Amino acid sequence: MEEDFARTHRAFMKEALDEASKALSSGEVPVGAVVVRGNRIVARAHNRTETLRDPTAHAEILAIRAASSTLGKWRLDDVTLYSTLEPCPMCAGAIVEARIPLVVFGARDPRAGAAGSVVNILVNAQLGSSPEVIEGVLEEDCRNILVRFFKERRKTGQ
């Protein structure tokens, strides 16, 4: 049973990584997210802050918006959010507000992670809703796409 959950988490994280690859291809920081209800992806997104010129256009925010639209509700209390990177404070706040009960992420973000790396917004009883958090799913793959992106940016002086 435990192995089934792990296999499922890896499969959905691969989908999030596909989204991160789309971000990479368009010059965005390569972060991807998918929202799953039951065993079906109801929303997917990747970072689009540069493309949309919108500081809120993070993969998680866009995926939450799409899931809310698809499901016709803002209270996403029956979904799982998969993200290739630990959510930032803004995204963690949206996750809490949306009542998402389970968050699965790949790589920690030592610069802006809000699931324990810098702050812990996701596990804060004072906010009223605390999702379960599973971290490190396909961590190496999730970290490597980010490392490759930032290495290339430094090389080109961006």
mmCIF file of C-alpha atoms in Angstrom:
data_model
loop_
_atom_site.group_PDB
_atom_site.id
_atom_site.type_symbol
_atom_site.label_atom_id
_atom_site.label_comp_id
_atom_site.label_asym_id
_atom_site.label_seq_id
_atom_site.Cartn_x
_atom_site.Cartn_y
_atom_site.Cartn_z
ATOM 1 C CA MET A 1 0.000 0.000 0.000
ATOM 2 C CA GLU A 2 2.796 2.447 0.943
ATOM 3 C CA GLU A 3 4.592 1.632 -2.329
ATOM 4 C CA ASP A 4 1.378 2.389 -4.270
ATOM 5 C CA PHE A 5 1.262 5.877 -2.731
ATOM 6 C CA ALA A 6 4.932 6.446 -3.519
ATOM 7 C CA ARG A 7 4.417 5.297 -7.124
ATOM 8 C CA THR A 8 1.391 7.581 -7.481
ATOM 9 C CA HIS A 9 3.277 10.556 -6.052
ATOM 10 C CA ARG A 10 6.173 9.950 -8.446
ATOM 11 C CA ALA A 11 3.819 9.700 -11.436
ATOM 12 C CA PHE A 12 2.119 12.997 -10.651
ATOM 13 C CA MET A 13 5.444 14.682 -9.877
ATOM 14 C CA LYS A 14 6.619 13.633 -13.348
ATOM 15 C CA GLU A 15 3.621 15.526 -14.713
ATOM 16 C CA ALA A 16 4.662 18.569 -12.681
ATOM 17 C CA LEU A 17 8.191 18.180 -14.072
ATOM 18 C CA ASP A 18 6.725 18.212 -17.590
ATOM 19 C CA GLU A 19 5.206 21.575 -16.708
ATOM 20 C CA ALA A 20 8.559 22.768 -15.338
ATOM 21 C CA SER A 21 10.137 21.811 -18.672
ATOM 22 C CA LYS A 22 7.596 24.019 -20.450
ATOM 23 C CA ALA A 23 8.626 26.897 -18.204
ATOM 24 C CA LEU A 24 12.293 26.210 -18.972
ATOM 25 C CA SER A 25 11.577 26.236 -22.720
ATOM 26 C CA SER A 26 9.970 29.654 -22.464
ATOM 27 C CA GLY A 27 12.716 31.212 -20.320
ATOM 28 C CA GLU A 28 10.789 31.051 -17.060
ATOM 29 C CA VAL A 29 12.114 29.713 -13.758
ATOM 30 C CA PRO A 30 11.342 26.008 -14.252
ATOM 31 C CA VAL A 31 8.679 25.246 -11.675
ATOM 32 C CA GLY A 32 5.640 23.157 -12.489
ATOM 33 C CA ALA A 33 2.512 22.170 -10.596
ATOM 34 C CA VAL A 34 -0.453 19.877 -11.017
ATOM 35 C CA VAL A 35 -3.640 19.586 -9.000
ATOM 36 C CA VAL A 36 -5.082 16.109 -8.639
ATOM 37 C CA ARG A 37 -8.537 15.053 -7.522
ATOM 38 C CA GLY A 38 -9.002 11.350 -7.003
ATOM 39 C CA ASN A 39 -6.617 9.945 -9.548
ATOM 40 C CA ARG A 40 -7.177 12.586 -12.225
ATOM 41 C CA ILE A 41 -5.288 15.782 -12.987
ATOM 42 C CA VAL A 42 -7.783 18.660 -12.897
ATOM 43 C CA ALA A 43 -5.265 21.465 -13.458
ATOM 44 C CA ARG A 44 -1.680 21.968 -14.511
ATOM 45 C CA ALA A 45 0.518 25.018 -14.782
ATOM 46 C CA HIS A 46 4.069 26.306 -14.881
ATOM 47 C CA ASN A 47 5.684 29.569 -13.899
ATOM 48 C CA ARG A 48 4.665 32.413 -16.209
ATOM 49 C CA THR A 49 5.806 35.497 -14.304
ATOM 50 C CA GLU A 50 7.971 36.787 -17.160
ATOM 51 C CA THR A 51 5.521 35.889 -19.911
ATOM 52 C CA LEU A 52 2.541 37.488 -18.172
ATOM 53 C CA ARG A 53 4.599 40.211 -16.449
ATOM 54 C CA ASP A 54 2.787 39.183 -13.291
ATOM 55 C CA PRO A 55 4.603 38.524 -10.001
ATOM 56 C CA THR A 56 1.736 36.281 -8.870
ATOM 57 C CA ALA A 57 1.952 33.979 -11.908
ATOM 58 C CA HIS A 58 3.712 31.177 -10.036
ATOM 59 C CA ALA A 59 2.934 27.602 -11.073
ATOM 60 C CA GLU A 60 1.053 26.842 -7.853
ATOM 61 C CA ILE A 61 -1.131 29.966 -8.035
ATOM 62 C CA LEU A 62 -2.005 29.351 -11.683
ATOM 63 C CA ALA A 63 -2.770 25.680 -10.984
ATOM 64 C CA ILE A 64 -4.982 26.578 -8.008
ATOM 65 C CA ARG A 65 -6.880 29.117 -10.125
ATOM 66 C CA ALA A 66 -7.353 26.575 -12.915
ATOM 67 C CA ALA A 67 -8.489 23.869 -10.486
ATOM 68 C CA SER A 68 -10.999 26.237 -8.892
ATOM 69 C CA SER A 69 -12.358 27.099 -12.317
ATOM 70 C CA THR A 70 -12.512 23.462 -13.443
ATOM 71 C CA LEU A 71 -14.162 22.251 -10.247
ATOM 72 C CA GLY A 72 -16.390 25.307 -9.854
ATOM 73 C CA LYS A 73 -15.385 26.038 -6.276
ATOM 74 C CA TRP A 74 -12.690 27.877 -4.332
ATOM 75 C CA ARG A 75 -12.547 25.424 -1.440
ATOM 76 C CA LEU A 76 -10.235 22.730 -2.805
ATOM 77 C CA ASP A 77 -10.556 20.436 0.199
ATOM 78 C CA ASP A 78 -10.486 17.243 -1.872
ATOM 79 C CA VAL A 79 -7.360 17.703 -4.009
ATOM 80 C CA THR A 80 -3.615 17.215 -3.827
ATOM 81 C CA LEU A 81 -1.199 19.843 -5.109
ATOM 82 C CA TYR A 82 2.093 18.627 -6.585
ATOM 83 C CA SER A 83 4.862 21.167 -7.109
ATOM 84 C CA THR A 84 8.421 20.680 -8.224
ATOM 85 C CA LEU A 85 9.600 23.302 -5.722
ATOM 86 C CA GLU A 86 8.700 24.040 -2.112
ATOM 87 C CA PRO A 87 6.012 26.730 -2.193
ATOM 88 C CA CYS A 88 6.986 30.340 -1.462
ATOM 89 C CA PRO A 89 5.053 32.369 1.154
ATOM 90 C CA MET A 90 2.580 33.692 -1.427
ATOM 91 C CA CYS A 91 1.820 30.228 -2.795
ATOM 92 C CA ALA A 92 1.689 28.692 0.682
ATOM 93 C CA GLY A 93 -0.852 31.340 1.684
ATOM 94 C CA ALA A 94 -2.998 30.484 -1.341
ATOM 95 C CA ILE A 95 -2.756 26.771 -0.505
ATOM 96 C CA VAL A 96 -3.954 27.434 3.047
ATOM 97 C CA GLU A 97 -6.761 29.721 1.850
ATOM 98 C CA ALA A 98 -7.899 27.125 -0.709
ATOM 99 C CA ARG A 99 -8.017 24.481 2.071
ATOM 100 C CA ILE A 100 -5.853 22.069 0.091
ATOM 101 C CA PRO A 101 -5.311 19.080 2.403
ATOM 102 C CA LEU A 102 -2.154 17.572 0.846
ATOM 103 C CA VAL A 103 0.889 19.219 -0.723
ATOM 104 C CA VAL A 104 3.647 17.159 -2.327
ATOM 105 C CA PHE A 105 6.803 18.889 -3.485
ATOM 106 C CA GLY A 106 10.133 17.880 -4.945
ATOM 107 C CA ALA A 107 12.983 20.213 -3.994
ATOM 108 C CA ARG A 108 13.340 22.496 -0.986
ATOM 109 C CA ASP A 109 13.794 26.213 -1.588
ATOM 110 C CA PRO A 110 16.423 27.522 0.854
ATOM 111 C CA ARG A 111 15.827 31.095 -0.370
ATOM 112 C CA ALA A 112 12.040 31.389 -0.092
ATOM 113 C CA GLY A 113 10.553 28.059 1.004
ATOM 114 C CA ALA A 114 7.446 28.372 3.150
ATOM 115 C CA ALA A 115 7.079 24.711 4.134
ATOM 116 C CA GLY A 116 9.936 24.762 6.603
ATOM 117 C CA SER A 117 13.043 25.943 4.751
ATOM 118 C CA VAL A 118 12.710 29.648 5.619
ATOM 119 C CA VAL A 119 9.285 29.873 7.261
ATOM 120 C CA ASN A 120 6.503 27.368 7.755
ATOM 121 C CA ILE A 121 3.204 28.802 6.619
ATOM 122 C CA LEU A 122 1.810 25.431 5.596
ATOM 123 C CA VAL A 123 2.041 23.972 9.080
ATOM 124 C CA ASN A 124 0.691 26.758 11.249
ATOM 125 C CA ALA A 125 -2.415 25.979 13.316
ATOM 126 C CA GLN A 126 -3.055 29.700 13.828
ATOM 127 C CA LEU A 127 -3.948 30.005 10.154
ATOM 128 C CA GLY A 128 -6.802 27.541 10.600
ATOM 129 C CA SER A 129 -5.860 25.015 7.948
ATOM 130 C CA SER A 130 -2.684 22.968 7.830
ATOM 131 C CA PRO A 131 -2.190 20.622 4.915
ATOM 132 C CA GLU A 132 -0.185 17.448 5.201
ATOM 133 C CA VAL A 133 3.160 17.960 3.456
ATOM 134 C CA ILE A 134 5.228 15.314 1.695
ATOM 135 C CA GLU A 135 8.589 16.490 0.440
ATOM 136 C CA GLY A 136 11.448 15.082 -1.598
ATOM 137 C CA VAL A 137 9.450 13.297 -4.317
ATOM 138 C CA LEU A 138 11.781 13.101 -7.341
ATOM 139 C CA GLU A 139 13.880 15.636 -5.484
ATOM 140 C CA GLU A 140 16.999 15.228 -7.608
ATOM 141 C CA ASP A 141 15.121 15.725 -10.891
ATOM 142 C CA CYS A 142 13.304 18.754 -9.482
ATOM 143 C CA ARG A 143 16.524 20.291 -8.196
ATOM 144 C CA ASN A 144 18.518 19.537 -11.364
ATOM 145 C CA ILE A 145 16.180 21.422 -13.702
ATOM 146 C CA LEU A 146 16.485 24.491 -11.472
ATOM 147 C CA VAL A 147 20.272 24.199 -11.178
ATOM 148 C CA ARG A 148 20.557 23.891 -14.965
ATOM 149 C CA PHE A 149 18.395 26.992 -15.482
ATOM 150 C CA PHE A 150 20.325 29.187 -13.050
ATOM 151 C CA LYS A 151 23.704 27.922 -14.273
ATOM 152 C CA GLU A 152 22.736 28.904 -17.820
ATOM 153 C CA ARG A 153 21.505 32.329 -16.682
ATOM 154 C CA ARG A 154 24.777 33.027 -14.893
ATOM 155 C CA LYS A 155 26.674 31.948 -17.994
ATOM 156 C CA THR A 156 24.726 34.393 -20.181
ATOM 157 C CA GLY A 157 24.860 37.168 -17.577
ATOM 158 C CA GLN A 158 21.114 37.465 -16.992
#
